[in-house]
Short mmCIF file of C-alpha atoms and ligand atoms in Angstrom, two decimals:
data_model
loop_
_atom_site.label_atom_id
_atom_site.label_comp_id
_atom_site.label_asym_id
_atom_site.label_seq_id
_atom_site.Cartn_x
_atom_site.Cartn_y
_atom_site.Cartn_z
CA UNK A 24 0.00 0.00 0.00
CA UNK A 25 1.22 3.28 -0.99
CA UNK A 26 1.72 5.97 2.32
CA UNK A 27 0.14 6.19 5.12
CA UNK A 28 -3.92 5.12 5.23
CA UNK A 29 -6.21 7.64 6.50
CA UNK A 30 -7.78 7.67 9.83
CA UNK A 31 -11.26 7.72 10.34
CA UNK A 32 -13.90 7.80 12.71
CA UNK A 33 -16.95 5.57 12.75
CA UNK A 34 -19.97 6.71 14.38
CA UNK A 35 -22.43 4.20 15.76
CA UNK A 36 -21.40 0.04 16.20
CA UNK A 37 -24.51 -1.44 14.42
CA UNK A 38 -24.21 -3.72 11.83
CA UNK A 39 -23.15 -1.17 8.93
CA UNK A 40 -20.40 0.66 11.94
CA UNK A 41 -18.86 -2.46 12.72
CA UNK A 42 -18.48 -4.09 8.89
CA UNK A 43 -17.35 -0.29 7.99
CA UNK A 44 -14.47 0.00 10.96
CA UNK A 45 -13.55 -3.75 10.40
CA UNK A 46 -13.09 -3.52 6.59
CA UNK A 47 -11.04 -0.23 6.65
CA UNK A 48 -8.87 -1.39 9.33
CA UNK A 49 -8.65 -4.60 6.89
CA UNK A 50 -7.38 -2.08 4.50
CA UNK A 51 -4.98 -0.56 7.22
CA UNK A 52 -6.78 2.53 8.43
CA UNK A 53 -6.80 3.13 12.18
CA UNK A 54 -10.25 3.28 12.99
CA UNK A 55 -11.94 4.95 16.01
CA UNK A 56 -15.45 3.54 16.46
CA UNK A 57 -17.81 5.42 18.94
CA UNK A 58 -21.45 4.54 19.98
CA UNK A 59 -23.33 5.70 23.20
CA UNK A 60 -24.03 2.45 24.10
CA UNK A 61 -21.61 1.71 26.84
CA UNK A 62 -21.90 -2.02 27.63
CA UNK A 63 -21.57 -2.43 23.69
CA UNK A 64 -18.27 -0.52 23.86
CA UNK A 65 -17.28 -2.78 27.17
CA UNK A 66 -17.89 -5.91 24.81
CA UNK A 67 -16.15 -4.58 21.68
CA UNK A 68 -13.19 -3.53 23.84
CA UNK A 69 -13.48 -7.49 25.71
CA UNK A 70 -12.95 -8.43 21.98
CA UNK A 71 -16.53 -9.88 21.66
CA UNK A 72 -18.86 -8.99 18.59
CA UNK A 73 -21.56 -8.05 19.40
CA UNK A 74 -23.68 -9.24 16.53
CA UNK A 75 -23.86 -12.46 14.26
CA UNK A 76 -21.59 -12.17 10.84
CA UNK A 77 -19.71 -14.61 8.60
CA UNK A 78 -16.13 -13.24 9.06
CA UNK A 79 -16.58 -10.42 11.37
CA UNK A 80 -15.30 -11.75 14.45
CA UNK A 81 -11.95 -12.69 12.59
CA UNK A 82 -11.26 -9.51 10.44
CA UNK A 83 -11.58 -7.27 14.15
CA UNK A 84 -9.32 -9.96 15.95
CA UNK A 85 -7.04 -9.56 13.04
CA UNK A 86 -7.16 -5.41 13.41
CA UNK A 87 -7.24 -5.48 16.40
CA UNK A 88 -4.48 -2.66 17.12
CA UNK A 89 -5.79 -0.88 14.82
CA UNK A 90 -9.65 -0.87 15.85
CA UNK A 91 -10.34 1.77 19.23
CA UNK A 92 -13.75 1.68 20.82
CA UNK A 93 -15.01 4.83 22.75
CA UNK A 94 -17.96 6.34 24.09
CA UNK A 95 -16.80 9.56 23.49
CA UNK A 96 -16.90 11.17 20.49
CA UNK A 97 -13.95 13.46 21.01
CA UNK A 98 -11.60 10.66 20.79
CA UNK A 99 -12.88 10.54 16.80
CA UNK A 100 -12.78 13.48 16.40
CA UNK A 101 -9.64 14.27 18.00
CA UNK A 102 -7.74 11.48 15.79
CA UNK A 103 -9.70 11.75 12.44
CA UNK A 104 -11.09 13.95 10.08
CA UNK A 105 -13.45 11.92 8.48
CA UNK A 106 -16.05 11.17 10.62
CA UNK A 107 -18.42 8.17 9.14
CA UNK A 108 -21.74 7.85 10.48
CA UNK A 109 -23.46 4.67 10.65
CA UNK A 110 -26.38 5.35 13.72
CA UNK A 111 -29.67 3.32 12.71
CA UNK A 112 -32.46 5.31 10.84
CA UNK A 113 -35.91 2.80 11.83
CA UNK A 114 -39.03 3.46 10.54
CA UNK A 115 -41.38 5.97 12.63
CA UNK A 116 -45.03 4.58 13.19
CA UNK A 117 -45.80 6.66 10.16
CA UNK A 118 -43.21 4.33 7.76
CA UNK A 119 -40.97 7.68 7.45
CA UNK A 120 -37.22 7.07 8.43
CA UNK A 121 -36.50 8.63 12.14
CA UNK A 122 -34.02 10.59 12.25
CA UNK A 123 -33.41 11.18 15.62
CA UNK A 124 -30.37 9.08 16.05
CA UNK A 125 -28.72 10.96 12.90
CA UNK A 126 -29.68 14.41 14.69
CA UNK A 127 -28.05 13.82 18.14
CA UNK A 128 -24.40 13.09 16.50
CA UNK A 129 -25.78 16.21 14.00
CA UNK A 130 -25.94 18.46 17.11
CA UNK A 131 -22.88 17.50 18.74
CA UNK A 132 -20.28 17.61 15.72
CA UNK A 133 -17.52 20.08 15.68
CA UNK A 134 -17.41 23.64 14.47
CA UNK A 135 -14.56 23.68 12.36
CA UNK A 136 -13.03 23.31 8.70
CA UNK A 137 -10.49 20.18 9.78
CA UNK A 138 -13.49 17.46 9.49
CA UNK A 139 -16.17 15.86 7.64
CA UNK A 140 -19.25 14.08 8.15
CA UNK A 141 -19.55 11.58 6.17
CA UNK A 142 -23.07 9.84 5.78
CA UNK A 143 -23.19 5.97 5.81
CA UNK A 144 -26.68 5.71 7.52
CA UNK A 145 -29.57 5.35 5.17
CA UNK A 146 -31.93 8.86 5.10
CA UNK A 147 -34.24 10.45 2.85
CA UNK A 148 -33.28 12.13 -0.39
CA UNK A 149 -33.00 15.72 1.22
CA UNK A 150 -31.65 14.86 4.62
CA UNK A 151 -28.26 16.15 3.87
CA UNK A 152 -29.78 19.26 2.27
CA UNK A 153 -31.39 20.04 5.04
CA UNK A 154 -28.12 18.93 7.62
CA UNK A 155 -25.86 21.35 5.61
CA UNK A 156 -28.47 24.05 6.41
CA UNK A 157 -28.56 23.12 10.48
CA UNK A 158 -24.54 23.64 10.15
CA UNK A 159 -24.64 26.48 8.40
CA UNK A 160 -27.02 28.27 11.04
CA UNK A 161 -25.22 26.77 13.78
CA UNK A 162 -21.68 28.70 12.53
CA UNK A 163 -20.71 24.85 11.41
CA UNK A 164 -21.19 26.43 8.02
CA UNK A 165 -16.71 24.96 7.28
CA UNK A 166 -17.93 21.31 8.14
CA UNK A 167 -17.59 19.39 5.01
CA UNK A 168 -20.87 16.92 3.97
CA UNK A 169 -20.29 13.99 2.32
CA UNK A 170 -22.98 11.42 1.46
CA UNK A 171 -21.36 7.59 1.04
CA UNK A 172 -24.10 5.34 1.09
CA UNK A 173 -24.14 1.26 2.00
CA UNK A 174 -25.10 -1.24 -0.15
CA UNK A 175 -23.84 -4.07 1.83
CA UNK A 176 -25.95 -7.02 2.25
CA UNK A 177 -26.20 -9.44 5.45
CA UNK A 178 -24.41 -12.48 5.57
CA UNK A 179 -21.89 -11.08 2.66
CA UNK A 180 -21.19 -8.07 4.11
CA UNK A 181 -17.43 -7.96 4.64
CA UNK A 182 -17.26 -9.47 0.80
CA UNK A 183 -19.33 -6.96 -0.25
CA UNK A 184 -17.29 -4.23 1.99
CA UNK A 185 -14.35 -5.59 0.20
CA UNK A 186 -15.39 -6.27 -3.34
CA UNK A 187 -18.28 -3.19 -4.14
CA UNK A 188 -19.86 -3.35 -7.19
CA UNK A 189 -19.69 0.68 -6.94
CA UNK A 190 -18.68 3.31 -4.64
CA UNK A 191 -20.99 6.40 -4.35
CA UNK A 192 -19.67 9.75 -2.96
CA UNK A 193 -22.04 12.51 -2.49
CA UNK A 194 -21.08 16.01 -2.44
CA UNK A 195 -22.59 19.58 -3.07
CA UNK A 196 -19.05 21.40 -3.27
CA UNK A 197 -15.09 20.45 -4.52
CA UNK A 198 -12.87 19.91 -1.50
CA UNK A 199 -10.73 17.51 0.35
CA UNK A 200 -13.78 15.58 1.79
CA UNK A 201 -14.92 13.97 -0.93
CA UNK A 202 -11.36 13.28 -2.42
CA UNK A 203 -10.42 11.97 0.78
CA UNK A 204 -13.12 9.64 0.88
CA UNK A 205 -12.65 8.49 -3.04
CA UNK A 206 -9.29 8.25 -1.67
CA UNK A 207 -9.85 6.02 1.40
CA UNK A 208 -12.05 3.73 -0.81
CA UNK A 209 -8.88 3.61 -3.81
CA UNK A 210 -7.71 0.12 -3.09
CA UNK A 211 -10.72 -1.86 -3.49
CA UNK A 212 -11.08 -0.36 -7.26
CA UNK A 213 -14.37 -0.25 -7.79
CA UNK A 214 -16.45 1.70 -10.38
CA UNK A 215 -16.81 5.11 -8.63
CA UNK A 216 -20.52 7.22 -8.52
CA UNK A 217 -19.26 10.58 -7.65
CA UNK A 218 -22.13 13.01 -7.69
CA UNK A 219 -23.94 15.49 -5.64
CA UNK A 220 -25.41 14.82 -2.29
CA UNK A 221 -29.11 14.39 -3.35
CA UNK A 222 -28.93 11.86 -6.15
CA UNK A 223 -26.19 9.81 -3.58
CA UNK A 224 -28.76 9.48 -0.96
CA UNK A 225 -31.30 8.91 -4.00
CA UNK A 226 -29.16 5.98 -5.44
CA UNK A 227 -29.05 3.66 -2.22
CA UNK A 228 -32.88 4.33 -1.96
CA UNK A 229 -33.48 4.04 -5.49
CA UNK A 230 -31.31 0.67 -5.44
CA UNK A 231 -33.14 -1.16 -3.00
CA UNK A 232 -36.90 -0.13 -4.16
CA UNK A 233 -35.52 -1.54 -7.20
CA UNK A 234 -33.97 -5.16 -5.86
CA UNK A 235 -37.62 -5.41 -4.16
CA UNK A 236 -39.49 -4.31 -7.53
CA UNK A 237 -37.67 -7.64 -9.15
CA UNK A 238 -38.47 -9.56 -6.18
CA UNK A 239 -42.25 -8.79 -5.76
CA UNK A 240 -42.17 -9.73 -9.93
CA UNK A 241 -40.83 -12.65 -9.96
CA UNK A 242 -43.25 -13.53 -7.47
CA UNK A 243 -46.27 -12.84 -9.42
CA UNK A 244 -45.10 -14.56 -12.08
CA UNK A 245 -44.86 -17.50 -9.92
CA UNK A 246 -48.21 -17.39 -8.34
CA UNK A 247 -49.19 -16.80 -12.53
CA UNK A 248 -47.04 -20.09 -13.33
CA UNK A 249 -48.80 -21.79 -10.33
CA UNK A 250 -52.34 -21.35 -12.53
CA UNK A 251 -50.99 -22.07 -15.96
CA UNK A 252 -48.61 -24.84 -15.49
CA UNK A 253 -45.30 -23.05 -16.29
CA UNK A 254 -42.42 -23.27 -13.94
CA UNK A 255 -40.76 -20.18 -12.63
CA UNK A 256 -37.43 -21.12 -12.31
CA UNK A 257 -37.49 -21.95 -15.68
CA UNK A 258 -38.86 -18.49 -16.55
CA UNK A 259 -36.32 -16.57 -14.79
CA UNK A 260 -33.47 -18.69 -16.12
CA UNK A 261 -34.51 -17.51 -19.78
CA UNK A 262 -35.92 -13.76 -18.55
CA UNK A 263 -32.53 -13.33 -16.41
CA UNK A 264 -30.12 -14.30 -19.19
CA UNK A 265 -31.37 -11.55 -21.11
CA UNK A 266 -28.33 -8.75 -20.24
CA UNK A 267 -30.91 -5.61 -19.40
CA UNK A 268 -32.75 -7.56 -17.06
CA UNK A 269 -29.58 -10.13 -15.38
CA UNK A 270 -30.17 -13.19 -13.54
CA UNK A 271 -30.17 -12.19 -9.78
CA UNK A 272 -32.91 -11.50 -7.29
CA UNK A 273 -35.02 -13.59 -9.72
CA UNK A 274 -35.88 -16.31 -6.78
CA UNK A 275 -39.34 -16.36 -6.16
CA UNK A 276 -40.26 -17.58 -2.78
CA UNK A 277 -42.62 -16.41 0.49
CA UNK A 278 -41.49 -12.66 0.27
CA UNK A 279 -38.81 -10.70 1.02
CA UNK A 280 -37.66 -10.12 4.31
CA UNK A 281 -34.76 -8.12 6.30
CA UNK A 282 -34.89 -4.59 7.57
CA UNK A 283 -33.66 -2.37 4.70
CA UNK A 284 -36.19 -3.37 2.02
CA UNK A 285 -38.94 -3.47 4.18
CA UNK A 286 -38.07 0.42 5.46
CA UNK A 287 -36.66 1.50 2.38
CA UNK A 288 -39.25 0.82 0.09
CA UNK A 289 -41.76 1.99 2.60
CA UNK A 290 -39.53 5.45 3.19
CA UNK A 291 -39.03 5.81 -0.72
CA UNK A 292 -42.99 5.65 -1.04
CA UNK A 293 -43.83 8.20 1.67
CA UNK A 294 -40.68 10.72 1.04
CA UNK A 295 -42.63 10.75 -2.51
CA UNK A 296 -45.77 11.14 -1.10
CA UNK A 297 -44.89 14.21 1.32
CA UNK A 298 -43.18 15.71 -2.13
CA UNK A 299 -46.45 15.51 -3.69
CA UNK A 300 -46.01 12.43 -5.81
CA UNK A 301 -48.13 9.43 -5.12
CA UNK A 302 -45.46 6.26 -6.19
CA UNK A 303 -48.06 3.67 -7.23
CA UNK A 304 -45.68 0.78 -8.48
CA UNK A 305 -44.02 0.63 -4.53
CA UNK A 306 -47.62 0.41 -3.26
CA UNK A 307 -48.16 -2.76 -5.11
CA UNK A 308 -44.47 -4.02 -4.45
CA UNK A 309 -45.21 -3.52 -0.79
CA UNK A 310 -48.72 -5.19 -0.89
CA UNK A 311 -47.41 -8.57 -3.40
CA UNK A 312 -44.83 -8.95 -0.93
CA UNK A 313 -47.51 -8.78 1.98
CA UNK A 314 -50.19 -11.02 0.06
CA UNK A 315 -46.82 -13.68 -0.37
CA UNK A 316 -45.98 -14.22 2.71
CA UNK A 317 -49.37 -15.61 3.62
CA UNK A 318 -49.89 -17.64 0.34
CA UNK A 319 -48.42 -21.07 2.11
CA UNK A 320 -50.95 -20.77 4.80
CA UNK A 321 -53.76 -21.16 1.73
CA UNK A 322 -51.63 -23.75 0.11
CA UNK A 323 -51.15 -25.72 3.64
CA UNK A 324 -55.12 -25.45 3.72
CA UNK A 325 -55.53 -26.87 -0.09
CA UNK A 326 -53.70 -30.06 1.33
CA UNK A 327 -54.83 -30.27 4.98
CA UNK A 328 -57.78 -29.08 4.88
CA UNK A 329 -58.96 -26.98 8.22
CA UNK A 330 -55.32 -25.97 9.55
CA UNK A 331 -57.20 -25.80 13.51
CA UNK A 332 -55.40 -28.84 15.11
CA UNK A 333 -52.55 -29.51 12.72
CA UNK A 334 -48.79 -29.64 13.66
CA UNK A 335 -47.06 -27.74 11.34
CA UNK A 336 -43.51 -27.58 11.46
CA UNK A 337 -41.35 -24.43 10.33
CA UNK A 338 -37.49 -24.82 8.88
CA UNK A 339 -35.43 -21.66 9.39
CA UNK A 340 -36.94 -18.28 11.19
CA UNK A 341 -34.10 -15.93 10.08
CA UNK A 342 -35.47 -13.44 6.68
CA UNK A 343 -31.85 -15.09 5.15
CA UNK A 344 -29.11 -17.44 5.78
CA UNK A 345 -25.93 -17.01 6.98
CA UNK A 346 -27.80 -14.47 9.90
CA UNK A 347 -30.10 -14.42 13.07
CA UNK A 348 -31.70 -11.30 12.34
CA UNK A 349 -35.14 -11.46 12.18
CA UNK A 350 -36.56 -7.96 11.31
CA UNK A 351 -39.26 -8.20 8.84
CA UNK A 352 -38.83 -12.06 8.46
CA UNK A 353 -41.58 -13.49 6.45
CA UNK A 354 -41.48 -16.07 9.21
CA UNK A 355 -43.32 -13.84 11.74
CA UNK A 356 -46.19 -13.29 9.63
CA UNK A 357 -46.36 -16.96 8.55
CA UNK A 358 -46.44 -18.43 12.17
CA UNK A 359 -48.84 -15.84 13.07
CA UNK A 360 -51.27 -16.77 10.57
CA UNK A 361 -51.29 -20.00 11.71
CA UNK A 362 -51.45 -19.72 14.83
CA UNK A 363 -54.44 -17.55 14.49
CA UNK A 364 -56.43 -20.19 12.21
CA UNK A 365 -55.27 -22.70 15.33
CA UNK A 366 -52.42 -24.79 13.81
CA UNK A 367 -49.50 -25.91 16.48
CA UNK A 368 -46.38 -24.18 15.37
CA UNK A 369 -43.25 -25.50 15.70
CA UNK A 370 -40.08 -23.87 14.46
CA UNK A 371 -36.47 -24.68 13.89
CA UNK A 372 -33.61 -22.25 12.89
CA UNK A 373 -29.75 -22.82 13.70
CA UNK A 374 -28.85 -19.61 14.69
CA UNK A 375 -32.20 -17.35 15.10
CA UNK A 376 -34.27 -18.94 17.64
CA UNK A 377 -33.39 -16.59 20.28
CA UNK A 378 -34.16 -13.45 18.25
CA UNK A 379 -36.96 -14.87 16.95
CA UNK A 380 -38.11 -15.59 20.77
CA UNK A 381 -37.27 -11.96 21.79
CA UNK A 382 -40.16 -10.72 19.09
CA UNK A 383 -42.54 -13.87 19.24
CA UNK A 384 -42.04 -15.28 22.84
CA UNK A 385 -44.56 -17.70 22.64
CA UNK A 386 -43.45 -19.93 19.32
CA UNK A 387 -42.45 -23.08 20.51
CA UNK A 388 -38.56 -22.92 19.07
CA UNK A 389 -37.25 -26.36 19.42
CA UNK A 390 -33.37 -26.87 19.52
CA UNK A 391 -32.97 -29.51 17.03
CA UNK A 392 -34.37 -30.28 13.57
CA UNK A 393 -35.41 -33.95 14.08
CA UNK A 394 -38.69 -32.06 16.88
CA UNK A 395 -39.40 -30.01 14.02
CA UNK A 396 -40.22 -32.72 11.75
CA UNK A 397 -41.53 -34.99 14.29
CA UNK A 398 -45.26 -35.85 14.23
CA UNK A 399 -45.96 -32.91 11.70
CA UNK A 400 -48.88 -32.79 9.61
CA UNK A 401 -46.77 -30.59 7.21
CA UNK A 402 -43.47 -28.36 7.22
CA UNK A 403 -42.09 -25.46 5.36
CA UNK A 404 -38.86 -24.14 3.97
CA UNK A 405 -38.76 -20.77 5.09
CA UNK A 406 -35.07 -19.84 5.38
CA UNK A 407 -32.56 -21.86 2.67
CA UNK A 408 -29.79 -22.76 5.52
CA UNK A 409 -27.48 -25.44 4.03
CA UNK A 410 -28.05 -27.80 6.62
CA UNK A 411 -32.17 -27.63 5.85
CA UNK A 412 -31.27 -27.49 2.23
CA UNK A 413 -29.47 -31.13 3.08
CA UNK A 414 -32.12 -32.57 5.18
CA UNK A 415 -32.19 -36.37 4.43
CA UNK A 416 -36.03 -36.92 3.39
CA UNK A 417 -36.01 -40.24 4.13
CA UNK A 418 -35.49 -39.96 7.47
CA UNK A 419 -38.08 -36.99 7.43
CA UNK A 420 -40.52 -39.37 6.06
CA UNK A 421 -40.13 -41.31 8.93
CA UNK A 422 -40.11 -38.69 11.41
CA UNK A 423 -43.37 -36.95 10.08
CA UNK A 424 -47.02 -37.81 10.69
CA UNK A 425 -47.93 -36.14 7.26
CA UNK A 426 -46.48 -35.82 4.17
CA UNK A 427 -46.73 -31.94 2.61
CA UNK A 428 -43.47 -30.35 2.29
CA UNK A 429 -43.40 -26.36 0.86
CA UNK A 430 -40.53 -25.21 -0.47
CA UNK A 431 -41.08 -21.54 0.52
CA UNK A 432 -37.78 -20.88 -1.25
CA UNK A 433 -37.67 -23.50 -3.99
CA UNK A 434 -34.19 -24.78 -2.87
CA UNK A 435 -34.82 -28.10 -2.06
CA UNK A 436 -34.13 -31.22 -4.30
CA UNK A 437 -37.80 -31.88 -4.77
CA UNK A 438 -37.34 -35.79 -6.45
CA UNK A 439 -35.22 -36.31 -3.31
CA UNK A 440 -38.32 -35.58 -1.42
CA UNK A 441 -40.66 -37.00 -3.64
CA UNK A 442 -38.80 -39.98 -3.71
CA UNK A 443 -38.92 -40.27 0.28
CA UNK A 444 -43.00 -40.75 -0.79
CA UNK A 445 -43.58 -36.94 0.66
CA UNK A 446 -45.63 -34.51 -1.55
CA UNK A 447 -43.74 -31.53 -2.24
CA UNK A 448 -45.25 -28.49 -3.42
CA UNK A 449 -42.80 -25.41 -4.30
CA UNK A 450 -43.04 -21.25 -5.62
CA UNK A 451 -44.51 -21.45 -8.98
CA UNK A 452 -42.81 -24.50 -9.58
CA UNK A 453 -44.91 -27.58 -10.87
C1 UGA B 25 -30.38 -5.44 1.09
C2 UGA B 25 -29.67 -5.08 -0.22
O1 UGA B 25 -29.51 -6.27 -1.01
C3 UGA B 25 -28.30 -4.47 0.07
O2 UGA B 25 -27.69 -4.06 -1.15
C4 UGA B 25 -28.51 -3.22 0.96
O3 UGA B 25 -27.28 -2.61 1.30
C5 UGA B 25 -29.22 -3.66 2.23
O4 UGA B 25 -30.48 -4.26 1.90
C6 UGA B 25 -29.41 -2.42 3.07
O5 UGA B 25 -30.08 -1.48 2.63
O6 UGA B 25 -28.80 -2.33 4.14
P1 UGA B 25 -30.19 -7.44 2.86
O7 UGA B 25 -31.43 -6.86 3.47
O8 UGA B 25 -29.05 -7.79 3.75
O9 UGA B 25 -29.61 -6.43 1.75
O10 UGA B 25 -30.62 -8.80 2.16
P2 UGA B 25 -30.80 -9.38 0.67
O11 UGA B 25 -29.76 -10.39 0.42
O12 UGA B 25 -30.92 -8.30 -0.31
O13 UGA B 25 -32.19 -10.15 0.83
C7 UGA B 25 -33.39 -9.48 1.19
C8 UGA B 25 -34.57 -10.42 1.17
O14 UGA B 25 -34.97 -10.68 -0.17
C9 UGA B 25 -34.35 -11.78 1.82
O15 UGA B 25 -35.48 -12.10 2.61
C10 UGA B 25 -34.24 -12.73 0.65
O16 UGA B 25 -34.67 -14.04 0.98
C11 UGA B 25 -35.17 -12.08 -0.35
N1 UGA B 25 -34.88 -12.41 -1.75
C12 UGA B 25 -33.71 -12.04 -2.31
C13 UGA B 25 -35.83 -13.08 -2.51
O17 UGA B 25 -36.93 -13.42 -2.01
N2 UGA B 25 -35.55 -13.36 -3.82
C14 UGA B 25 -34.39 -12.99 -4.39
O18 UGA B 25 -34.22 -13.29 -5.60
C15 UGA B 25 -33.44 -12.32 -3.63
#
């Protein structure tokens, strides 16, 4: 590496802080994390990680000298000029993005020329508009603004820190911030956005209204296959190799899941909305994603008949492999419908069970596999871990009291469970 890396500060260790800090102290930067939350500092400075990713734990043991954890934000901004920020933005009971985590570290930023924010969280086209004003009337008018937005996903995120498929740097004026940041982000060499502040925040919303767009299509054309006989993952094998439209996030299944899309979409709708503009094509994204999710309890009811008294069992909790998180998990909604038409739930997930417990206390999360399959009337596929993906059917056959297996993200090897003599019924697959 050529010269000395530039230091930086990262504000807030949440998910996008901590994959930030560790993959710039990968790169060699010295990296001074802050967040308010002092027994999450304690554990980061015990060298524990506080959350669940592939890789994490090992790329901050690696960097470890070069990773400092503070609750004070004068130790960033006493050793580093650019000053990422990477606080949560939730949705508000209203679906807008609050803002009220971004607004504290806002207020207490310093007055000077020497240092940047730099923008990592995800806010509303206009949010650093209206920042660069607050400095401006709070005599922080020399404060540089730079929007960087994330587009890493969970259970790839380090790769995805590592290997971008862009880098986006927002700015409304020349100066050493942006450079510097173009600069920091040099060795990965990845295509570089650089534009002005509005369309950067724009892009990352822009990007992931799109992803769920393609999701929420491919669905309907599976629940369209479903009636006409076609099989989706045939159709999006010969839509996706067409070059304008490319083969990924073509998997149909029981909805998307996750925070980001979820708020995102939901944000990009309503910051349209307050602008005036009513954005009907995220309205229906929104709602086909909605009506998925509870599609398997209708196909469980096609084979079972009433669901009131049935054991149905439910394989993986977590919206994705590879984490535990469970916000917006199509899982919730499914073992809630069920429960409420009087089905006995059971649910298995490697690593999620004790997230999914902290939102759903009363689903009866079972530590192994083999009490999930037991005695059920039916189960479902909900989240593609490997080790689900592997199941040996023949030994589920035995285990089960039923036979209906749904794929809810057509990823198992349905003549392996068709041959176990189980009836397996897929996404718009036949
Ligand atoms: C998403 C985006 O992919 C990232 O680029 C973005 O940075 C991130 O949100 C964010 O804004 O922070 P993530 O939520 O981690 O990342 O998860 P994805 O891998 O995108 O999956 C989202 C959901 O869509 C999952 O429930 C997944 O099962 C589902 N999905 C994905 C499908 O149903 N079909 C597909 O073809 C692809």
């Amino acid at each position: 590496m050529n010269g000395p890396r530039e230091p930086i500060g990262v504000i807030g260790t949440g998910y996008v802080g901590l994959v930030t800090a560790a993959g710039f102290a990968e790169l060699g930067n010295e990296v001074y994390c802050v967040d308010i939350d002092e027994a999450k500092i304690e554990v980061l400075r015990s060298g524990e990680v506080p959350i669940y990713e592939l890789g994490l734990r090992e790329t901050i043991e690696r960097n470890r000298e070069r990773m400092h954890f503070s609750t004070s934000l004068a130790d960033a901004v006493a050793n580093a000029r650019l000053l990422f920020v990477c606080v949560g933005t939730p949705p508000t009971y209203a679906g807008d993005a609050d803002l009220s985590a971004v607004n504290a570290v806002v207020e207490a930023m310093p007055a000077d020329g020497e240092h940047a924010l730099v923008m990592k969280s995800t806010v509303p086209c206009g949010t650093g508009r209206s920042i660069q004003r607050v400095f401006a009337e709070q005599g922080k008018g020399r404060l540089a603004y730079v929007s960087c937005p994330e587009f890493l996903k969970e259970g790839s995120a380090l790769q995805d820190f590592l290997e971008p498929d862009r880098v986006v740097v927002g700015a409304d004026e020349e100066g050493w911030a942006p450079d510097a940041v173009c600069e920091l982000y040099s060795p990965l060499q990845a295509p570089l956005v650089r534009t002005d502040v509005a369309s950067a925040e724009m892009i990352k919303l822009a990007a992931n209204a799109f992803l769920a767009t393609k999701i929420s299509f491919i669905n309907e054309i599976a629940n369209v296959c479903e009636e006409t006989g076609a099989n989706v993952l045939e159709v999006a094998r010969g839509v996706g190799l067409d070059q304008r439209i490319g083969p990924k996030f073509l998997s149909a299944g029981i909805g998307y899941g996750g925070s980001c899309f979820t708020k995102d979409v939901s944000a990009l709708k309503l910051l349209a909305a307050n602008s005036g503009y009513h954005f009907q094509l995220l309205g229906s994204v929104i709602e086909v994603n909605e009506l998925q999710k509870r599609r398997v309890v209708a196909k469980l009811a096609r084979h079972l008949g009433e669901l009131a008294g049935k054991r149905i069992g439910l394989l993986g909790l977590a919206f994705k492999p590879n984490t535990d998180d469970m916000r917006g998990a199509s899982s919730l909604v499914l073992a809630a419908r069920l429960a409420a038409e009087g089905a006995t739930v059971r649910a298995y997930d490697p690593i999620a069970s004790e997230e999914a417990l902290k939102v759903m206390p009363e689903l009866d999360c079972v530590p192994r596999v083999q009490d999930v399959l037991r005695d059920a009337d039916a189960v479902v596929l909900v989240t593609e871990w490997p080790e689900l993906v592997a199941l040996d059917w023949a030994v589920a056959a035995e285990l089960m009291a039923g036979k209906v297996v749904i794929d809810g993200r057509n990823a198992l090897d349905s003549a392996a469970v068709r041959s176990a003599g189980l009836l397996y019924e897929g996404i718009g697959v036949a």
